[in-house]
Amino acid sequence: MGYYVKVAPDVRLYVEDVNPRGDKTILFIHGWPLSHKAFEYQFNVLPEKGYRCIGIDTRGFGKSDKPWDGYCLDRMADDVRGVVDALGLCDFILAGHSYGGATAIRYMARHRGHGVSKLALFAAAAPSLTRRPGYPYGMPKEDVTKLVKDTLNDRPQMLRGLKELFFFQNISNALGDWFFDIALPAAGYATAKVAMSFRDESLFSDLGKIGVPTLILHGLHDKVCYPELAVAQKEGISDAKLVWFEYSGHSLFYEERDKFNSELMKFIEG
């Protein structure tokens, strides 16, 4: 079922709550520029195994409200806290993809892991998606700046181009259309501002504040969040396990979805 949660005086987030009576709860945070629908191939399987799957559309994306501002990691983490408190969640697994993974990490640091028993990171945009002094492993900042410019000039065309950037395996035209349709309802300014956030913000100081078991899933062919980011996460988080996906790019939750779902369930039950 779907409903709205108020996280600020003028902002409501859409929440999809699948199998609310499940034994264990996983709270999913999607990546840029998508929505909770990106996790369709998890929501098809995990509830049948007894899990409650909650997907948030972050502000500016999917069915959520689209305010002009608030597109930074602190505000996104605070929005997640608003959902957690509104639903009374405790002892849950927090899971995030790409910028959603960065948001999850900031939540753990900023809100001291409130209610979280385990953390799962999927191709997370941390500790920095872009290169910076002393950290040569991310995308060039100018590449992200181009995404911002393309978003503000011709967002549909920019979104079409993400198919080649996000997927390593060949996917059908129909699946590419599905991916495009997930991203299209976002506000253009939200899409641009979140890209500026992952271009400019970093989480180097956040990783060491994570005190729960953490699973890192990452595609070896990721052209958005390079594999070196996963290594840095493993080194920076005290209790972390890294699992590589040999046949995936940035969209490992689809490209190797059976392995993805299996690894996530093993982690939760372990």
Short mmCIF file of C-alpha atoms in Angstrom, two decimals:
data_model
loop_
_atom_site.label_atom_id
_atom_site.label_comp_id
_atom_site.label_asym_id
_atom_site.label_seq_id
_atom_site.Cartn_x
_atom_site.Cartn_y
_atom_site.Cartn_z
CA MET A 1 0.00 0.00 0.00
CA GLY A 2 1.09 3.57 -0.55
CA TYR A 3 0.67 6.66 1.60
CA TYR A 4 2.22 10.04 2.36
CA VAL A 5 4.35 10.99 5.35
CA LYS A 6 4.88 14.62 6.34
CA VAL A 7 8.58 15.26 6.99
CA ALA A 8 8.58 19.07 6.99
CA PRO A 9 5.87 21.75 7.22
CA ASP A 10 5.53 21.88 3.45
CA VAL A 11 6.90 18.50 2.34
CA ARG A 12 5.26 15.09 2.17
CA LEU A 13 7.11 12.00 0.99
CA TYR A 14 5.40 9.15 -0.79
CA VAL A 15 6.03 5.78 0.85
CA GLU A 16 5.29 2.37 -0.66
CA ASP A 17 4.82 -0.20 2.11
CA VAL A 18 4.78 -3.80 0.86
CA ASN A 19 3.84 -6.59 3.29
CA PRO A 20 3.47 -4.37 6.39
CA ARG A 21 3.11 -7.48 8.56
CA GLY A 22 6.45 -8.90 7.53
CA ASP A 23 8.81 -10.22 10.19
CA LYS A 24 11.74 -7.96 9.30
CA THR A 25 11.69 -4.48 7.81
CA ILE A 26 13.93 -3.13 5.05
CA LEU A 27 13.75 0.60 4.34
CA PHE A 28 14.95 1.31 0.79
CA ILE A 29 16.29 4.67 -0.41
CA HIS A 30 16.54 4.96 -4.18
CA GLY A 31 19.31 6.60 -6.16
CA TRP A 32 19.36 9.54 -8.56
CA PRO A 33 17.26 10.22 -10.61
CA LEU A 34 14.85 7.38 -9.85
CA SER A 35 12.12 6.50 -7.32
CA HIS A 36 11.18 3.55 -5.14
CA LYS A 37 10.04 1.79 -8.33
CA ALA A 38 13.67 1.01 -9.14
CA PHE A 39 13.44 -1.75 -6.53
CA GLU A 40 10.61 -3.54 -8.33
CA TYR A 41 12.65 -6.73 -8.66
CA GLN A 42 13.26 -6.76 -4.92
CA PHE A 43 9.66 -5.96 -4.03
CA ASN A 44 8.57 -8.84 -6.28
CA VAL A 45 10.56 -11.34 -4.21
CA LEU A 46 11.43 -10.22 -0.68
CA PRO A 47 7.87 -9.81 0.69
CA GLU A 48 7.12 -13.40 -0.32
CA LYS A 49 10.04 -14.42 1.91
CA GLY A 50 8.45 -12.65 4.87
CA TYR A 51 10.08 -9.23 4.67
CA ARG A 52 8.39 -5.87 4.97
CA CYS A 53 9.76 -3.66 2.21
CA ILE A 54 9.33 0.10 2.53
CA GLY A 55 10.35 2.30 -0.38
CA ILE A 56 10.65 6.08 -0.02
CA ASP A 57 10.38 8.49 -2.92
CA THR A 58 12.83 11.17 -1.80
CA ARG A 59 11.82 14.81 -2.06
CA GLY A 60 11.65 16.01 -5.64
CA PHE A 61 11.31 12.51 -7.10
CA GLY A 62 8.58 10.00 -7.88
CA LYS A 63 5.27 10.82 -6.22
CA SER A 64 6.75 12.90 -3.41
CA ASP A 65 6.36 16.64 -3.04
CA LYS A 66 8.81 18.72 -5.00
CA PRO A 67 9.90 21.76 -2.99
CA TRP A 68 12.38 24.21 -4.46
CA ASP A 69 15.11 23.50 -1.90
CA GLY A 70 16.40 20.86 0.48
CA TYR A 71 18.46 18.81 -1.99
CA CYS A 72 21.50 18.06 0.15
CA LEU A 73 22.58 15.08 2.22
CA ASP A 74 21.70 16.60 5.60
CA ARG A 75 18.14 17.39 4.54
CA MET A 76 17.69 14.03 2.81
CA ALA A 77 18.88 12.25 5.97
CA ASP A 78 16.48 14.33 8.06
CA ASP A 79 13.65 13.35 5.70
CA VAL A 80 14.48 9.69 6.28
CA ARG A 81 14.38 10.31 10.04
CA GLY A 82 10.95 11.84 9.57
CA VAL A 83 9.70 8.67 7.90
CA VAL A 84 11.31 6.45 10.53
CA ASP A 85 9.68 8.39 13.36
CA ALA A 86 6.30 8.66 11.66
CA LEU A 87 6.15 4.89 11.09
CA GLY A 88 7.67 4.03 14.46
CA LEU A 89 10.38 1.90 12.88
CA CYS A 90 12.98 0.16 15.03
CA ASP A 91 15.42 -2.71 14.52
CA PHE A 92 15.16 -2.26 10.75
CA ILE A 93 17.61 -2.67 7.88
CA LEU A 94 18.46 0.60 6.12
CA ALA A 95 19.30 0.10 2.45
CA GLY A 96 20.37 2.66 -0.14
CA HIS A 97 21.44 2.74 -3.77
CA SER A 98 23.86 5.33 -5.19
CA TYR A 99 22.86 8.76 -3.79
CA GLY A 100 20.41 6.83 -1.63
CA GLY A 101 23.40 4.97 -0.22
CA ALA A 102 25.07 8.28 0.53
CA THR A 103 21.87 9.44 2.22
CA ALA A 104 21.83 6.26 4.31
CA ILE A 105 25.43 6.85 5.41
CA ARG A 106 24.66 10.46 6.35
CA TYR A 107 21.61 9.23 8.28
CA MET A 108 23.81 6.84 10.25
CA ALA A 109 26.25 9.61 11.12
CA ARG A 110 23.84 12.50 11.64
CA HIS A 111 21.15 10.53 13.51
CA ARG A 112 23.47 8.05 15.19
CA GLY A 113 21.91 5.12 13.40
CA HIS A 114 18.54 5.69 15.06
CA GLY A 115 16.54 2.46 14.84
CA VAL A 116 18.91 0.74 12.41
CA SER A 117 20.16 -2.77 13.16
CA LYS A 118 22.00 -3.31 9.84
CA LEU A 119 23.03 -1.21 6.86
CA ALA A 120 23.11 -2.27 3.20
CA LEU A 121 24.82 -0.14 0.55
CA PHE A 122 24.29 -0.73 -3.16
CA ALA A 123 26.73 1.08 -5.47
CA ALA A 124 26.79 3.85 -2.89
CA ALA A 125 28.00 7.34 -3.81
CA ALA A 126 30.50 7.48 -0.95
CA PRO A 127 32.89 8.60 0.36
CA SER A 128 32.95 10.86 -2.72
CA LEU A 129 31.44 10.27 -6.13
CA THR A 130 33.82 12.77 -7.70
CA ARG A 131 37.57 13.18 -7.69
CA ARG A 132 39.13 15.64 -5.29
CA PRO A 133 42.61 16.40 -3.87
CA GLY A 134 44.00 13.25 -2.28
CA TYR A 135 41.16 11.17 -3.71
CA PRO A 136 41.61 10.39 -7.42
CA TYR A 137 39.05 7.59 -7.70
CA GLY A 138 35.71 9.19 -8.59
CA MET A 139 34.17 10.70 -11.72
CA PRO A 140 35.64 13.98 -12.94
CA LYS A 141 33.58 16.85 -11.56
CA GLU A 142 33.18 18.26 -15.03
CA ASP A 143 31.32 15.09 -16.09
CA VAL A 144 28.73 15.69 -13.38
CA THR A 145 28.54 19.36 -14.29
CA LYS A 146 27.68 18.26 -17.82
CA LEU A 147 24.86 16.11 -16.43
CA VAL A 148 23.54 19.18 -14.62
CA LYS A 149 23.68 21.30 -17.78
CA ASP A 150 22.08 18.56 -19.85
CA THR A 151 19.33 18.21 -17.25
CA LEU A 152 18.48 21.89 -17.45
CA ASN A 153 18.71 21.93 -21.25
CA ASP A 154 17.03 18.67 -22.34
CA ARG A 155 16.25 16.42 -19.39
CA PRO A 156 14.49 13.69 -21.39
CA GLN A 157 17.53 13.30 -23.64
CA MET A 158 19.84 13.25 -20.61
CA LEU A 159 17.73 10.51 -19.07
CA ARG A 160 17.85 8.47 -22.27
CA GLY A 161 21.64 8.61 -22.14
CA LEU A 162 21.73 7.13 -18.64
CA LYS A 163 20.92 3.71 -20.05
CA GLU A 164 24.50 3.37 -21.33
CA LEU A 165 25.94 4.79 -18.12
CA PHE A 166 23.95 2.71 -15.65
CA PHE A 167 23.88 -0.75 -17.26
CA PHE A 168 26.76 -3.07 -18.11
CA GLN A 169 24.65 -5.81 -19.68
CA ASN A 170 22.54 -5.32 -22.75
CA ILE A 171 18.97 -4.60 -21.76
CA SER A 172 15.81 -4.52 -23.84
CA ASN A 173 14.44 -1.32 -25.28
CA ALA A 174 11.34 -1.93 -23.19
CA LEU A 175 13.39 -2.05 -19.99
CA GLY A 176 15.18 1.11 -21.04
CA ASP A 177 11.77 2.74 -21.47
CA TRP A 178 10.76 1.50 -18.01
CA PHE A 179 13.89 3.02 -16.50
CA PHE A 180 13.19 6.30 -18.33
CA ASP A 181 9.60 6.34 -17.10
CA ILE A 182 10.73 5.94 -13.48
CA ALA A 183 12.98 8.98 -13.74
CA LEU A 184 10.71 11.28 -15.73
CA PRO A 185 8.26 12.29 -12.93
CA ALA A 186 11.06 13.97 -10.96
CA ALA A 187 11.30 17.75 -10.97
CA GLY A 188 14.00 19.03 -13.29
CA TYR A 189 15.41 21.36 -10.63
CA ALA A 190 15.49 18.49 -8.11
CA THR A 191 17.35 16.32 -10.61
CA ALA A 192 19.91 19.07 -11.19
CA LYS A 193 20.34 20.00 -7.53
CA VAL A 194 20.87 16.42 -6.36
CA ALA A 195 23.51 16.02 -9.07
CA MET A 196 25.21 19.14 -7.68
CA SER A 197 25.04 17.57 -4.23
CA PHE A 198 26.77 14.34 -5.22
CA ARG A 199 29.28 16.37 -7.22
CA ASP A 200 30.23 18.62 -4.32
CA GLU A 201 29.47 16.80 -1.05
CA SER A 202 31.51 14.03 0.55
CA LEU A 203 31.21 11.54 3.41
CA PHE A 204 34.80 10.86 4.45
CA SER A 205 34.08 11.72 8.08
CA ASP A 206 30.78 9.79 8.14
CA LEU A 207 32.05 6.27 7.47
CA GLY A 208 33.76 5.85 10.83
CA LYS A 209 30.53 6.73 12.66
CA ILE A 210 28.72 3.64 11.40
CA GLY A 211 28.46 1.11 14.21
CA VAL A 212 26.24 -1.62 12.77
CA PRO A 213 27.04 -4.58 10.48
CA THR A 214 27.19 -3.31 6.91
CA LEU A 215 26.85 -5.06 3.57
CA ILE A 216 28.40 -3.42 0.51
CA LEU A 217 27.21 -4.67 -2.89
CA HIS A 218 28.96 -3.19 -5.92
CA GLY A 219 29.25 -3.87 -9.62
CA LEU A 220 32.74 -4.33 -11.01
CA HIS A 221 31.76 -2.41 -14.14
CA ASP A 222 30.14 0.56 -12.42
CA LYS A 223 30.78 3.73 -14.45
CA VAL A 224 28.97 6.04 -12.02
CA CYS A 225 30.22 5.03 -8.59
CA TYR A 226 33.56 3.48 -9.45
CA PRO A 227 34.58 0.20 -7.75
CA GLU A 228 37.25 2.06 -5.78
CA LEU A 229 34.45 3.71 -3.82
CA ALA A 230 33.34 0.32 -2.49
CA VAL A 231 36.90 -0.43 -1.37
CA ALA A 232 37.03 2.89 0.48
CA GLN A 233 33.70 2.11 2.15
CA LYS A 234 34.99 -1.29 3.25
CA GLU A 235 38.10 0.30 4.71
CA GLY A 236 36.21 3.10 6.43
CA ILE A 237 33.39 1.10 8.06
CA SER A 238 34.48 -1.03 11.00
CA ASP A 239 32.16 -4.00 10.44
CA ALA A 240 31.65 -4.24 6.68
CA LYS A 241 31.45 -7.03 4.13
CA LEU A 242 32.03 -6.30 0.43
CA VAL A 243 30.49 -8.49 -2.28
CA TRP A 244 31.43 -7.85 -5.92
CA PHE A 245 29.01 -8.30 -8.81
CA GLU A 246 31.06 -9.43 -11.80
CA TYR A 247 28.41 -8.87 -14.46
CA SER A 248 26.91 -5.58 -13.30
CA GLY A 249 27.35 -1.89 -13.70
CA HIS A 250 25.53 0.70 -11.58
CA SER A 251 22.20 -1.15 -11.71
CA LEU A 252 23.20 -4.38 -10.01
CA PHE A 253 19.78 -4.66 -8.36
CA TYR A 254 18.45 -5.51 -11.82
CA GLU A 255 21.43 -6.91 -13.76
CA GLU A 256 22.17 -9.64 -11.20
CA ARG A 257 18.93 -9.47 -9.29
CA ASP A 258 18.87 -13.12 -8.16
CA LYS A 259 22.33 -12.83 -6.62
CA PHE A 260 21.47 -9.40 -5.26
CA ASN A 261 18.33 -10.63 -3.49
CA SER A 262 20.12 -13.72 -2.19
CA GLU A 263 23.05 -11.75 -0.76
CA LEU A 264 20.72 -9.26 0.88
CA MET A 265 18.65 -11.99 2.52
CA LYS A 266 21.74 -13.87 3.72
CA PHE A 267 23.01 -10.68 5.30
CA ILE A 268 19.72 -9.96 7.03
CA GLU A 269 19.41 -13.48 8.41
CA GLY A 270 23.08 -13.84 9.35
#
